[in-house]
């Protein structure tokens, strides 16, 4: 682990030195790094050497520069590191992966790239690469995953106003969806540990387990076991937030496949909170990093004009 960190930090510094020499500046050009990779801002190189070139010609230039300059330079630097560390030989190598015209990082291993070439495969239409966001997480409702992908495409290709209009339109559709589509998927474990004979669940019960214990309690109370299977440990379930006050005075309920409408809770589903937590919060993490709004704002000066 320590040797891996050393290798990445070593090459990060060396690439910065290479670009310092080419651009006569002391800016940091390595904008992010990971366990086995670095992400380099080649924008200043493009500005200096690719003026008047088409996007295709620019990608060709960057591809050639990586093959003929950057990759041999990295190899030489790792051989230098191997000598410094008295290693038997250099076992490190790096090759160019993606050439992207736009990238957004919100945290380590959470980024979006607009990729034109990936490991020598050239795309006729840029491909959006998404890493670490809720678009691929099984804990995010499928409908939200699909819509987040569409929103990220708008972010990478269009503008904030187009995105705001899309969010408003999806919010309206979201509120008309059945509970099964907007609920958070989870799995439950340790139900016996959190069961309380007087209060259904103990203080500090994980939210999905809490919802499962509430569900089991009211399914039994309403004698619905023949229609709805009780939740057991390791079951895959879904849960939704409830608005209060409601008939059971709880803020959550889980279910397995079909929402138990016989409990009369469907009218208390908190669609606004579901939308905020599943869709707006993940999207906001991206928008905050680029200074975009997630909601339309009113210019108060218009009222006093």
XYZ file of C-alpha atoms in Angstrom:
305
model
C 0.000 0.000 0.000
C 2.782 2.441 0.960
C 4.754 1.573 -2.186
C 1.650 2.259 -4.280
C 1.190 5.680 -2.664
C 4.861 6.463 -3.241
C 4.610 5.474 -6.912
C 1.584 7.670 -7.585
C 2.964 10.681 -5.690
C 6.292 10.287 -7.450
C 4.794 10.321 -10.927
C 2.363 13.088 -10.001
C 5.280 15.345 -9.115
C 7.271 14.341 -12.198
C 4.393 15.043 -14.602
C 3.953 18.487 -13.064
C 7.678 19.148 -13.583
C 7.405 18.043 -17.225
C 4.559 20.461 -17.880
C 6.245 23.255 -15.895
C 9.057 23.068 -18.425
C 6.777 23.043 -21.442
C 4.487 25.860 -20.269
C 6.942 27.920 -18.193
C 4.594 28.031 -15.191
C 4.468 26.426 -11.760
C 0.754 25.514 -11.732
C -0.354 22.023 -10.708
C -1.482 20.123 -13.783
C -2.265 16.816 -12.077
C -5.787 17.591 -10.895
C -6.609 14.224 -9.284
C -5.023 10.873 -8.522
C -6.214 7.412 -7.590
C -4.697 4.101 -6.523
C -3.232 3.415 -9.967
C -3.903 6.512 -12.048
C -3.452 10.258 -12.376
C -5.666 12.787 -14.159
C -3.821 15.551 -15.961
C -5.172 18.917 -17.097
C -3.861 19.241 -20.664
C -5.950 22.350 -21.350
C -2.963 24.752 -21.295
C -1.116 22.432 -23.709
C -4.121 22.470 -26.044
C -4.347 26.267 -25.804
C -0.678 26.632 -26.692
C -0.292 24.064 -29.464
C -3.763 23.401 -30.891
C -5.105 26.829 -31.750
C -7.273 26.579 -34.875
C -7.365 22.761 -34.800
C -10.631 20.798 -34.896
C -11.645 18.666 -31.932
C -10.623 15.548 -33.855
C -7.204 17.033 -34.638
C -6.800 18.053 -31.004
C -7.564 14.522 -29.803
C -5.034 13.196 -32.364
C -2.437 15.635 -31.025
C -3.020 14.570 -27.421
C -2.946 10.891 -28.356
C 0.361 11.322 -30.167
C 1.806 13.432 -27.344
C 0.977 10.740 -24.794
C 2.507 7.957 -26.898
C 5.659 9.780 -27.930
C 6.324 12.042 -24.961
C 4.368 11.359 -21.778
C 4.466 7.539 -21.662
C 8.247 7.319 -22.361
C 8.787 10.065 -19.775
C 6.788 8.119 -17.177
C 8.770 4.960 -17.926
C 12.041 6.835 -17.448
C 10.803 8.351 -14.167
C 9.794 4.961 -12.781
C 13.207 3.546 -13.704
C 14.716 6.431 -11.728
C 12.482 5.566 -8.755
C 13.473 1.893 -8.964
C 17.151 2.876 -8.816
C 16.530 5.165 -5.852
C 14.758 2.380 -3.974
C 17.423 -0.229 -4.870
C 14.734 -2.376 -6.510
C 15.637 -5.440 -8.590
C 14.032 -3.733 -11.569
C 11.286 -1.373 -12.600
C 7.890 -3.098 -12.490
C 5.847 0.077 -12.909
C 4.281 1.265 -16.151
C 1.411 3.553 -17.106
C -0.510 3.993 -20.337
C -2.920 6.655 -21.424
C -6.534 5.734 -20.749
C -8.990 8.521 -21.572
C -8.832 11.768 -23.499
C -11.701 13.917 -22.250
C -12.762 17.466 -23.056
C -14.580 17.987 -19.764
C -14.383 16.496 -16.277
C -16.069 17.046 -12.914
C -14.682 15.730 -9.612
C -16.664 15.928 -6.376
C -14.484 13.606 -4.270
C -11.975 10.812 -4.622
C -13.300 8.154 -7.019
C -16.375 10.307 -7.749
C -16.089 11.931 -11.155
C -17.654 12.383 -14.587
C -15.724 12.621 -17.852
C -16.745 13.531 -21.401
C -14.514 11.023 -23.198
C -13.490 11.262 -26.864
C -10.960 8.424 -26.888
C -10.539 5.543 -24.456
C -7.362 3.457 -24.726
C -7.193 4.087 -28.472
C -10.895 3.582 -29.170
C -12.159 6.785 -30.792
C -15.817 7.690 -30.321
C -17.807 9.358 -33.100
C -19.932 10.874 -30.333
C -18.280 11.617 -26.954
C -19.065 9.038 -24.283
C -19.908 10.036 -20.733
C -17.977 8.051 -18.129
C -19.519 8.113 -14.645
C -17.615 6.820 -11.637
C -18.782 6.575 -8.017
C -22.155 8.297 -8.326
C -25.630 7.013 -7.457
C -26.319 6.164 -11.110
C -24.798 2.732 -10.507
C -25.764 2.084 -6.877
C -28.316 -0.610 -6.129
C -29.443 1.434 -3.097
C -30.828 4.110 -5.447
C -34.284 3.564 -7.017
C -33.912 2.424 -10.637
C -36.036 5.266 -11.997
C -33.775 7.762 -10.217
C -30.619 6.099 -11.532
C -31.921 6.477 -15.074
C -32.873 10.125 -14.569
C -29.557 10.998 -12.907
C -27.758 9.681 -15.998
C -29.884 11.942 -18.188
C -29.170 14.909 -15.925
C -25.430 14.253 -16.030
C -25.625 14.182 -19.821
C -27.328 17.608 -19.745
C -24.636 18.900 -17.368
C -21.848 17.748 -19.667
C -23.419 18.862 -22.940
C -25.925 21.657 -22.312
C -26.631 24.379 -19.730
C -28.054 25.055 -16.264
C -31.435 26.329 -17.498
C -32.029 23.180 -19.544
C -31.189 21.130 -16.470
C -33.523 23.133 -14.215
C -36.419 22.609 -16.627
C -35.663 18.883 -16.742
C -35.589 18.641 -12.940
C -38.971 20.384 -12.690
C -40.473 18.017 -15.258
C -39.096 14.934 -13.518
C -40.330 16.157 -10.123
C -43.883 16.201 -11.497
C -43.529 12.690 -12.932
C -41.897 11.401 -9.754
C -44.862 12.420 -7.582
C -47.201 10.349 -9.746
C -45.131 7.155 -9.530
C -46.216 4.221 -7.341
C -44.475 3.601 -4.024
C -42.678 0.586 -5.477
C -40.846 2.805 -7.998
C -39.723 5.598 -5.641
C -38.784 3.459 -2.620
C -35.159 2.937 -1.564
C -33.890 -0.641 -2.150
C -32.025 -2.186 0.774
C -31.388 -5.481 2.559
C -32.123 -6.062 6.239
C -30.154 -7.864 8.921
C -30.234 -8.076 12.714
C -33.986 -7.705 13.073
C -34.092 -9.736 16.305
C -31.401 -7.528 17.829
C -33.483 -4.411 17.274
C -36.916 -5.803 18.149
C -38.675 -4.245 21.149
C -41.834 -5.939 22.461
C -43.273 -2.655 23.753
C -42.165 -0.115 21.117
C -41.761 -2.367 18.031
C -38.115 -1.272 17.579
C -35.277 -0.074 19.789
C -33.657 3.357 19.756
C -30.918 3.556 17.154
C -32.420 0.916 14.857
C -31.141 1.266 11.261
C -33.789 2.873 9.108
C -34.509 -0.072 6.781
C -34.724 -2.465 9.758
C -36.965 -0.018 11.595
C -39.280 0.078 8.584
C -39.248 -3.722 8.370
C -40.219 -4.158 12.045
C -43.029 -1.618 11.639
C -44.223 -3.423 8.513
C -44.260 -6.834 10.223
C -46.094 -5.411 13.233
C -48.927 -3.905 11.214
C -49.185 -6.782 8.746
C -49.778 -9.078 11.739
C -52.075 -6.606 13.476
C -54.265 -6.343 10.364
C -54.086 -10.111 9.711
C -52.599 -9.686 6.249
C -49.978 -12.476 6.455
C -51.699 -14.513 3.751
C -51.354 -11.685 1.231
C -48.041 -10.169 2.312
C -44.951 -12.132 3.313
C -43.337 -11.016 6.557
C -39.841 -9.576 6.279
C -37.001 -11.755 7.544
C -33.265 -11.249 7.947
C -31.366 -11.052 4.632
C -34.512 -10.173 2.675
C -34.254 -7.597 -0.087
C -36.739 -4.889 0.784
C -37.703 -1.314 -0.081
C -38.639 1.553 2.211
C -40.375 4.919 1.926
C -40.603 7.927 4.206
C -44.025 8.853 5.592
C -45.406 12.289 6.385
C -46.628 12.804 9.940
C -49.157 12.826 11.432
C -50.423 9.554 9.970
C -52.441 6.577 11.155
C -49.457 4.722 12.658
C -47.462 7.811 13.765
C -44.249 6.534 12.174
C -42.024 8.243 9.612
C -40.988 5.109 7.722
C -42.231 1.769 6.473
C -40.541 -1.010 4.534
C -42.064 -3.676 2.304
C -40.868 -6.555 0.152
C -42.423 -6.218 -3.285
C -45.895 -4.698 -3.173
C -46.737 -1.710 -0.986
C -49.492 -2.799 1.470
C -52.246 -0.327 0.575
C -54.581 -2.005 3.063
C -52.701 -0.172 5.820
C -53.944 3.127 4.398
C -50.464 4.656 4.297
C -50.066 5.296 0.577
C -51.542 8.819 0.926
C -48.883 9.647 3.532
C -45.836 8.789 1.396
C -43.477 11.766 1.576
C -42.709 12.187 -2.118
C -40.887 15.468 -1.528
C -38.454 13.863 0.919
C -38.013 10.808 -1.310
C -37.198 13.117 -4.223
C -34.746 15.204 -2.210
C -32.838 12.268 -0.729
C -32.734 9.993 -3.764
C -32.382 12.517 -6.588
C -31.656 16.102 -5.547
C -28.929 15.396 -2.960
C -26.726 13.300 -5.319
C -27.254 15.804 -8.127
C -26.462 18.725 -5.848
C -23.050 17.267 -5.033
C -22.171 17.639 -8.727
C -23.800 21.035 -9.232
C -22.148 22.568 -6.162
C -18.729 21.710 -7.580
C -19.407 23.650 -10.804
C -21.484 26.480 -9.345
C -24.806 25.496 -10.941
C -28.219 25.777 -9.284
C -30.432 22.789 -8.535
C -33.557 24.952 -8.243
C -34.775 28.019 -10.083
C -34.089 31.252 -8.217
C -36.176 34.401 -8.177
C -34.452 37.714 -8.800
C -35.931 39.994 -6.122
C -34.741 43.073 -7.987
C -37.485 42.427 -10.561
C -40.135 43.184 -7.920
C -38.687 46.635 -7.305
C -37.868 47.571 -10.900
